């Protein structure tokens, strides 16, 4: 039996920081409201001309450096994003050209905030099937480009960033299991136009926040349970929960229901905002590089987003 494991992680945040106080000058909002309702204090915004693939390239090179690998060692790229540089070619292909690993399969998955969970699950299966040796699973976004900066209900939430993991074959399971789901019946609660359906508002993120909040908490708890049950484990066995960073209240509610102390939860939402597909791999990399997450730790990753799509993964790091 062949397994996959995370060889290394990497992430990148653009230099420009936008604080809640900066937003107070742009919108009818307050630092107090944003912190109390979301936990967000600041977020990073891409520079003019900086694209999703630009951010992803930095994150991937950091992961490759940490693994002691070269770009030409990569033989699969799975790229989760909702803010692609172009309609086509996909971001995976654009990144492949930058890395120089020509000829290897490269594609994007557009499952919104769950983009990385889908990318990880797919990359894991390629490695386990023996069809890839070193596979990149990426989540990267420039959500600032599709944000309506006059809409206070969404502009304070979303931000830019990128995270990546490099998977490699292993004798013992690193990725223990992944669990993906979708329910398109909820597509109207959270979406962004800009595709070929011209009846929808162009580009801007449209969200019925309250409804999304309630469904997110319930669904994420079930998704975590699903991963634990599949592996015959209780939440007490977890060293770390690395959740989707949409809202600190969602993260706290999820941890409370699992009876998991917040000391065992990696939270970056205060510094990163909601970076959609990038949020989980960014938080994972922060956890690893800060020394909190160590080799051998049992980690649960989860995300929920537009679609709705959601997923979890249990990992022995
Ligand atoms: O990543 C994908 C998944 N996304 C999520 O999981 C997001 C889920 N939703 C949420 O995180 C929360 O619903 C929000 C943070 C988006 C909103 O928080 P809320 O506690 O649900 O607030 P609300 O939408 O019920 O709005 C409460 C009040 C409203 O005023 P009234 O009607 O009570 O007078 C809003 O107009 O807060 C007002 N409001 C604001 N006030 C100041 C909404 N946005 C703002 C703002 N600043 N930025």
GROMACS .gro file of C-alpha atoms and ligand atoms in nm:
model
  365
    1UNK     CA    1   0.000   0.000   0.000
    2UNK     CA    2   0.132   0.342  -0.094
    3UNK     CA    3   0.039   0.661   0.093
    4UNK     CA    4   0.107   1.031   0.059
    5UNK     CA    5   0.246   1.269   0.318
    6UNK     CA    6   0.312   1.641   0.337
    7UNK     CA    7   0.680   1.691   0.256
    8UNK     CA    8   0.662   2.066   0.327
    9UNK     CA    9   0.436   2.370   0.341
   10UNK     CA   10   0.475   2.726   0.214
   11UNK     CA   11   0.275   3.047   0.209
   12UNK     CA   12   0.287   3.406   0.096
   13UNK     CA   13   0.109   3.726   0.192
   14UNK     CA   14   0.132   4.044  -0.014
   15UNK     CA   15   0.315   4.330   0.161
   16UNK     CA   16   0.028   4.579   0.183
   17UNK     CA   17  -0.167   4.556   0.510
   18UNK     CA   18  -0.518   4.704   0.537
   19UNK     CA   19  -0.630   4.750   0.897
   20UNK     CA   20  -0.981   4.790   1.033
   21UNK     CA   21  -0.888   5.154   1.101
   22UNK     CA   22  -0.806   5.198   0.731
   23UNK     CA   23  -1.150   5.055   0.649
   24UNK     CA   24  -1.315   5.299   0.890
   25UNK     CA   25  -1.195   5.577   0.657
   26UNK     CA   26  -1.344   5.405   0.349
   27UNK     CA   27  -1.678   5.268   0.476
   28UNK     CA   28  -1.947   5.316   0.740
   29UNK     CA   29  -1.791   5.058   0.973
   30UNK     CA   30  -1.579   5.041   1.288
   31UNK     CA   31  -1.284   4.843   1.420
   32UNK     CA   32  -1.508   4.741   1.710
   33UNK     CA   33  -1.783   4.598   1.485
   34UNK     CA   34  -1.538   4.407   1.267
   35UNK     CA   35  -1.345   4.262   1.562
   36UNK     CA   36  -1.655   4.166   1.759
   37UNK     CA   37  -1.844   4.007   1.467
   38UNK     CA   38  -1.553   3.848   1.280
   39UNK     CA   39  -1.230   3.856   1.486
   40UNK     CA   40  -1.051   4.021   1.194
   41UNK     CA   41  -0.805   4.301   1.278
   42UNK     CA   42  -0.605   4.336   0.957
   43UNK     CA   43  -0.567   4.170   0.618
   44UNK     CA   44  -0.321   4.170   0.326
   45UNK     CA   45  -0.405   4.315  -0.015
   46UNK     CA   46  -0.220   4.242  -0.340
   47UNK     CA   47  -0.028   4.527  -0.502
   48UNK     CA   48  -0.148   4.671  -0.833
   49UNK     CA   49  -0.059   4.422  -1.103
   50UNK     CA   50   0.010   4.137  -0.856
   51UNK     CA   51  -0.195   3.833  -0.958
   52UNK     CA   52  -0.314   3.512  -0.794
   53UNK     CA   53  -0.039   3.317  -0.973
   54UNK     CA   54   0.223   3.568  -0.850
   55UNK     CA   55   0.119   3.498  -0.490
   56UNK     CA   56   0.103   3.122  -0.548
   57UNK     CA   57   0.452   3.115  -0.700
   58UNK     CA   58   0.602   3.263  -0.381
   59UNK     CA   59   0.413   3.010  -0.164
   60UNK     CA   60   0.518   2.717  -0.382
   61UNK     CA   61   0.884   2.818  -0.393
   62UNK     CA   62   0.880   2.845  -0.011
   63UNK     CA   63   0.734   2.491   0.013
   64UNK     CA   64   0.988   2.355  -0.237
   65UNK     CA   65   1.276   2.520  -0.047
   66UNK     CA   66   1.151   2.373   0.281
   67UNK     CA   67   1.135   2.027   0.120
   68UNK     CA   68   1.479   2.062  -0.043
   69UNK     CA   69   1.318   2.005  -0.384
   70UNK     CA   70   1.354   2.182  -0.717
   71UNK     CA   71   1.063   2.300  -0.934
   72UNK     CA   72   1.147   2.034  -1.192
   73UNK     CA   73   1.084   1.764  -0.928
   74UNK     CA   74   0.711   1.853  -0.933
   75UNK     CA   75   0.497   1.621  -1.145
   76UNK     CA   76   0.142   1.740  -1.065
   77UNK     CA   77  -0.011   2.081  -0.990
   78UNK     CA   78  -0.363   2.113  -0.846
   79UNK     CA   79  -0.454   2.478  -0.793
   80UNK     CA   80  -0.757   2.585  -0.585
   81UNK     CA   81  -0.876   2.938  -0.660
   82UNK     CA   82  -1.187   3.146  -0.730
   83UNK     CA   83  -0.989   3.443  -0.854
   84UNK     CA   84  -0.798   3.309  -1.156
   85UNK     CA   85  -0.565   3.537  -1.352
   86UNK     CA   86  -0.744   3.441  -1.674
   87UNK     CA   87  -1.059   3.247  -1.767
   88UNK     CA   88  -0.812   3.015  -1.940
   89UNK     CA   89  -0.544   2.884  -1.940
   90UNK     CA   90  -0.602   2.787  -1.579
   91UNK     CA   91  -0.378   2.906  -1.293
   92UNK     CA   92  -0.213   2.563  -1.261
   93UNK     CA   93  -0.085   2.591  -1.618
   94UNK     CA   94   0.032   2.951  -1.572
   95UNK     CA   95   0.220   2.847  -1.259
   96UNK     CA   96   0.370   2.545  -1.431
   97UNK     CA   97   0.527   2.773  -1.695
   98UNK     CA   98   0.684   2.984  -1.417
   99UNK     CA   99   0.823   2.676  -1.242
  100UNK     CA  100   0.948   2.519  -1.562
  101UNK     CA  101   0.814   2.168  -1.498
  102UNK     CA  102   0.675   2.155  -1.853
  103UNK     CA  103   0.453   1.867  -1.957
  104UNK     CA  104   0.321   1.769  -1.613
  105UNK     CA  105  -0.057   1.781  -1.556
  106UNK     CA  106  -0.171   2.116  -1.413
  107UNK     CA  107  -0.525   2.228  -1.345
  108UNK     CA  108  -0.746   2.445  -1.124
  109UNK     CA  109  -1.039   2.355  -0.903
  110UNK     CA  110  -1.293   2.632  -0.853
  111UNK     CA  111  -1.467   2.525  -0.535
  112UNK     CA  112  -1.440   2.863  -0.359
  113UNK     CA  113  -1.321   2.844   0.005
  114UNK     CA  114  -1.293   2.464  -0.018
  115UNK     CA  115  -1.055   2.491  -0.314
  116UNK     CA  116  -0.754   2.375  -0.115
  117UNK     CA  117  -0.944   2.085   0.045
  118UNK     CA  118  -1.042   1.962  -0.303
  119UNK     CA  119  -0.686   2.018  -0.434
  120UNK     CA  120  -0.535   1.823  -0.144
  121UNK     CA  121  -0.779   1.534  -0.186
  122UNK     CA  122  -0.710   1.509  -0.559
  123UNK     CA  123  -0.331   1.538  -0.521
  124UNK     CA  124  -0.336   1.269  -0.248
  125UNK     CA  125  -0.516   1.028  -0.480
  126UNK     CA  126  -0.268   1.083  -0.764
  127UNK     CA  127   0.025   1.012  -0.531
  128UNK     CA  128  -0.142   0.706  -0.377
  129UNK     CA  129  -0.227   0.572  -0.722
  130UNK     CA  130   0.138   0.607  -0.824
  131UNK     CA  131   0.055   0.862  -1.094
  132UNK     CA  132   0.252   1.142  -0.927
  133UNK     CA  133   0.552   1.151  -0.696
  134UNK     CA  134   0.571   1.513  -0.597
  135UNK     CA  135   0.235   1.685  -0.617
  136UNK     CA  136   0.155   2.045  -0.534
  137UNK     CA  137  -0.180   2.128  -0.373
  138UNK     CA  138  -0.230   2.504  -0.371
  139UNK     CA  139  -0.487   2.756  -0.250
  140UNK     CA  140  -0.435   3.114  -0.369
  141UNK     CA  141  -0.660   3.416  -0.406
  142UNK     CA  142  -0.673   3.784  -0.490
  143UNK     CA  143  -1.025   3.837  -0.355
  144UNK     CA  144  -0.961   4.212  -0.334
  145UNK     CA  145  -1.013   4.213  -0.713
  146UNK     CA  146  -1.372   4.086  -0.686
  147UNK     CA  147  -1.466   4.278  -0.370
  148UNK     CA  148  -1.718   4.562  -0.387
  149UNK     CA  149  -1.527   4.815  -0.176
  150UNK     CA  150  -1.849   5.011  -0.115
  151UNK     CA  151  -2.027   4.709   0.043
  152UNK     CA  152  -1.941   4.703   0.414
  153UNK     CA  153  -2.103   4.361   0.463
  154UNK     CA  154  -1.835   4.190   0.251
  155UNK     CA  155  -1.546   4.438   0.206
  156UNK     CA  156  -1.432   4.397   0.567
  157UNK     CA  157  -1.408   4.017   0.534
  158UNK     CA  158  -1.214   3.910   0.228
  159UNK     CA  159  -0.842   3.938   0.149
  160UNK     CA  160  -0.548   3.805  -0.051
  161UNK     CA  161  -0.283   3.537   0.006
  162UNK     CA  162  -0.152   3.196  -0.097
  163UNK     CA  163  -0.058   2.866   0.061
  164UNK     CA  164   0.081   2.542  -0.076
  165UNK     CA  165   0.179   2.193   0.031
  166UNK     CA  166   0.410   1.951  -0.148
  167UNK     CA  167   0.298   1.588  -0.123
  168UNK     CA  168   0.534   1.293  -0.161
  169UNK     CA  169   0.492   0.914  -0.142
  170UNK     CA  170   0.523   0.755   0.202
  171UNK     CA  171   0.529   0.409   0.360
  172UNK     CA  172   0.298   0.517   0.643
  173UNK     CA  173  -0.015   0.728   0.595
  174UNK     CA  174   0.036   1.105   0.612
  175UNK     CA  175  -0.298   1.201   0.458
  176UNK     CA  176  -0.521   0.960   0.655
  177UNK     CA  177  -0.847   1.050   0.482
  178UNK     CA  178  -1.019   1.332   0.295
  179UNK     CA  179  -1.394   1.398   0.279
  180UNK     CA  180  -1.544   1.624   0.012
  181UNK     CA  181  -1.902   1.745  -0.032
  182UNK     CA  182  -2.110   1.995  -0.228
  183UNK     CA  183  -2.471   2.113  -0.234
  184UNK     CA  184  -2.547   2.339  -0.528
  185UNK     CA  185  -2.898   2.411  -0.396
  186UNK     CA  186  -2.738   2.688  -0.187
  187UNK     CA  187  -2.554   2.863  -0.471
  188UNK     CA  188  -2.754   3.186  -0.431
  189UNK     CA  189  -2.641   3.242  -0.070
  190UNK     CA  190  -2.278   3.304  -0.165
  191UNK     CA  191  -2.152   3.369  -0.516
  192UNK     CA  192  -1.957   3.599  -0.742
  193UNK     CA  193  -2.061   3.689  -1.097
  194UNK     CA  194  -1.818   3.760  -1.377
  195UNK     CA  195  -1.869   3.438  -1.567
  196UNK     CA  196  -2.083   3.398  -1.874
  197UNK     CA  197  -2.419   3.429  -1.689
  198UNK     CA  198  -2.474   3.797  -1.760
  199UNK     CA  199  -2.787   3.809  -1.541
  200UNK     CA  200  -2.571   3.803  -1.226
  201UNK     CA  201  -2.394   4.115  -1.088
  202UNK     CA  202  -2.047   4.139  -1.239
  203UNK     CA  203  -1.764   4.011  -1.022
  204UNK     CA  204  -1.854   4.135  -0.674
  205UNK     CA  205  -1.893   3.880  -0.393
  206UNK     CA  206  -2.260   3.852  -0.292
  207UNK     CA  207  -2.332   3.684   0.043
  208UNK     CA  208  -2.630   3.635   0.275
  209UNK     CA  209  -2.394   3.630   0.573
  210UNK     CA  210  -2.634   3.525   0.846
  211UNK     CA  211  -2.763   3.217   0.664
  212UNK     CA  212  -2.413   3.118   0.555
  213UNK     CA  213  -2.292   3.149   0.916
  214UNK     CA  214  -2.549   2.906   1.059
  215UNK     CA  215  -2.511   2.648   0.784
  216UNK     CA  216  -2.130   2.677   0.802
  217UNK     CA  217  -2.116   2.593   1.175
  218UNK     CA  218  -2.348   2.291   1.143
  219UNK     CA  219  -2.186   2.161   0.828
  220UNK     CA  220  -1.829   2.201   0.953
  221UNK     CA  221  -1.909   2.013   1.275
  222UNK     CA  222  -2.055   1.725   1.071
  223UNK     CA  223  -1.756   1.731   0.838
  224UNK     CA  224  -1.512   1.706   1.129
  225UNK     CA  225  -1.719   1.424   1.285
  226UNK     CA  226  -1.712   1.242   0.951
  227UNK     CA  227  -1.331   1.248   0.940
  228UNK     CA  228  -1.301   1.137   1.304
  229UNK     CA  229  -1.554   0.853   1.266
  230UNK     CA  230  -1.387   0.732   0.944
  231UNK     CA  231  -1.065   0.690   1.141
  232UNK     CA  232  -1.221   0.558   1.462
  233UNK     CA  233  -1.102   0.860   1.662
  234UNK     CA  234  -1.241   1.115   1.910
  235UNK     CA  235  -1.169   1.489   1.894
  236UNK     CA  236  -0.948   1.446   2.202
  237UNK     CA  237  -0.698   1.261   1.981
  238UNK     CA  238  -0.636   1.574   1.773
  239UNK     CA  239  -0.322   1.776   1.830
  240UNK     CA  240  -0.446   2.060   1.608
  241UNK     CA  241  -0.754   2.182   1.430
  242UNK     CA  242  -0.663   2.397   1.129
  243UNK     CA  243  -0.998   2.544   1.028
  244UNK     CA  244  -1.111   2.764   0.742
  245UNK     CA  245  -1.050   3.120   0.857
  246UNK     CA  246  -1.379   3.294   0.772
  247UNK     CA  247  -1.492   3.421   1.109
  248UNK     CA  248  -1.349   3.372   1.460
  249UNK     CA  249  -1.704   3.313   1.592
  250UNK     CA  250  -1.750   3.021   1.349
  251UNK     CA  251  -1.413   2.877   1.456
  252UNK     CA  252  -1.498   2.916   1.827
  253UNK     CA  253  -1.846   2.764   1.783
  254UNK     CA  254  -1.698   2.465   1.600
  255UNK     CA  255  -1.428   2.411   1.864
  256UNK     CA  256  -1.688   2.443   2.144
  257UNK     CA  257  -1.912   2.177   1.991
  258UNK     CA  258  -1.613   1.943   1.959
  259UNK     CA  259  -1.505   2.023   2.314
  260UNK     CA  260  -1.168   2.124   2.174
  261UNK     CA  261  -0.981   2.399   2.365
  262UNK     CA  262  -0.893   2.704   2.151
  263UNK     CA  263  -0.526   2.643   2.248
  264UNK     CA  264  -0.535   2.349   2.003
  265UNK     CA  265  -0.682   2.556   1.716
  266UNK     CA  266  -0.464   2.748   1.470
  267UNK     CA  267  -0.622   3.091   1.413
  268UNK     CA  268  -0.494   3.341   1.159
  269UNK     CA  269  -0.822   3.513   1.073
  270UNK     CA  270  -0.724   3.812   1.292
  271UNK     CA  271  -0.421   3.881   1.070
  272UNK     CA  272  -0.530   3.742   0.732
  273UNK     CA  273  -0.908   3.794   0.705
  274UNK     CA  274  -1.089   3.542   0.488
  275UNK     CA  275  -0.858   3.438   0.205
  276UNK     CA  276  -1.096   3.168   0.075
  277UNK     CA  277  -0.902   2.879  -0.084
  278UNK     CA  278  -0.576   3.013   0.063
  279UNK     CA  279  -0.694   3.021   0.423
  280UNK     CA  280  -0.631   2.660   0.530
  281UNK     CA  281  -0.285   2.614   0.371
  282UNK     CA  282  -0.184   2.960   0.499
  283UNK     CA  283  -0.290   2.869   0.852
  284UNK     CA  284  -0.118   2.530   0.822
  285UNK     CA  285   0.208   2.695   0.716
  286UNK     CA  286   0.184   2.951   0.998
  287UNK     CA  287   0.131   2.662   1.241
  288UNK     CA  288   0.431   2.471   1.105
  289UNK     CA  289   0.671   2.765   1.080
  290UNK     CA  290   0.578   2.897   1.425
  291UNK     CA  291   0.685   2.559   1.567
  292UNK     CA  292   0.338   2.479   1.701
  293UNK     CA  293   0.272   2.197   1.455
  294UNK     CA  294   0.540   1.929   1.473
  295UNK     CA  295   0.615   1.613   1.276
  296UNK     CA  296   0.388   1.331   1.391
  297UNK     CA  297   0.105   1.561   1.505
  298UNK     CA  298  -0.252   1.461   1.421
  299UNK     CA  299  -0.423   1.750   1.244
  300UNK     CA  300  -0.773   1.808   1.117
  301UNK     CA  301  -0.820   2.051   0.829
  302UNK     CA  302  -1.163   2.178   0.726
  303UNK     CA  303  -1.320   2.438   0.499
  304UNK     CA  304  -1.663   2.556   0.387
  305UNK     CA  305  -1.756   2.797   0.111
  306UNK     CA  306  -1.956   2.907  -0.191
  307UNK     CA  307  -2.144   2.637  -0.372
  308UNK     CA  308  -2.189   2.529  -0.104
  309UNK     CA  309  -1.879   2.314  -0.102
  310UNK     CA  310  -1.705   2.178   0.205
  311UNK     CA  311  -1.450   1.923   0.311
  312UNK     CA  312  -1.221   1.791   0.582
  313UNK     CA  313  -0.895   1.602   0.593
  314UNK     CA  314  -0.726   1.412   0.874
  315UNK     CA  315  -0.349   1.427   0.854
  316UNK     CA  316  -0.053   1.281   1.039
  317UNK     CA  317   0.198   1.562   0.973
  318LIG     O1  318  -1.577   3.177   0.361
  318LIG     C1  319  -1.702   3.136   0.315
  318LIG     C2  320  -1.797   3.123   0.422
  318LIG     N1  321  -1.831   3.252   0.474
  318LIG     C3  322  -1.869   3.262   0.599
  318LIG     O2  323  -1.867   3.166   0.668
  318LIG     C4  324  -1.921   3.396   0.649
  318LIG     C5  325  -2.041   3.372   0.735
  318LIG     N2  326  -2.102   3.492   0.786
  318LIG     C6  327  -2.046   3.575   0.877
  318LIG     O3  328  -1.931   3.560   0.910
  318LIG     C7  329  -2.131   3.682   0.939
  318LIG     O4  330  -2.265   3.658   0.907
  318LIG     C8  331  -2.092   3.825   0.896
  318LIG     C9  332  -1.958   3.864   0.957
  318LIG    C10  333  -2.082   3.835   0.745
  318LIG    C11  334  -2.195   3.927   0.945
  318LIG     O5  335  -2.208   3.917   1.086
  318LIG     P1  336  -2.353   3.908   1.153
  318LIG     O6  337  -2.333   3.906   1.298
  318LIG     O7  338  -2.423   3.791   1.089
  318LIG     O8  339  -2.418   4.045   1.112
  318LIG     P2  340  -2.549   4.073   1.027
  318LIG     O9  341  -2.527   4.044   0.883
  318LIG    O10  342  -2.667   4.009   1.096
  318LIG    O11  343  -2.563   4.230   1.046
  318LIG    C12  344  -2.588   4.288   1.175
  318LIG    C13  345  -2.586   4.439   1.161
  318LIG    C14  346  -2.674   4.491   1.048
  318LIG    O12  347  -2.734   4.612   1.092
  318LIG     P3  348  -2.887   4.614   1.144
  318LIG    O13  349  -2.970   4.563   1.031
  318LIG    O14  350  -2.888   4.523   1.266
  318LIG    O15  351  -2.909   4.758   1.176
  318LIG    C15  352  -2.576   4.521   0.937
  318LIG    O16  353  -2.621   4.623   0.850
  318LIG    O17  354  -2.454   4.485   1.131
  318LIG    C16  355  -2.456   4.569   1.016
  318LIG     N3  356  -2.330   4.555   0.945
  318LIG    C17  357  -2.222   4.631   0.973
  318LIG     N4  358  -2.202   4.728   1.062
  318LIG    C18  359  -2.080   4.783   1.068
  318LIG    C19  360  -2.299   4.467   0.847
  318LIG     N5  361  -2.170   4.484   0.811
  318LIG    C20  362  -2.122   4.585   0.888
  318LIG    C21  363  -1.995   4.644   0.898
  318LIG     N6  364  -1.978   4.744   0.989
  318LIG     N7  365  -1.890   4.608   0.822
   0.00000   0.00000   0.00000
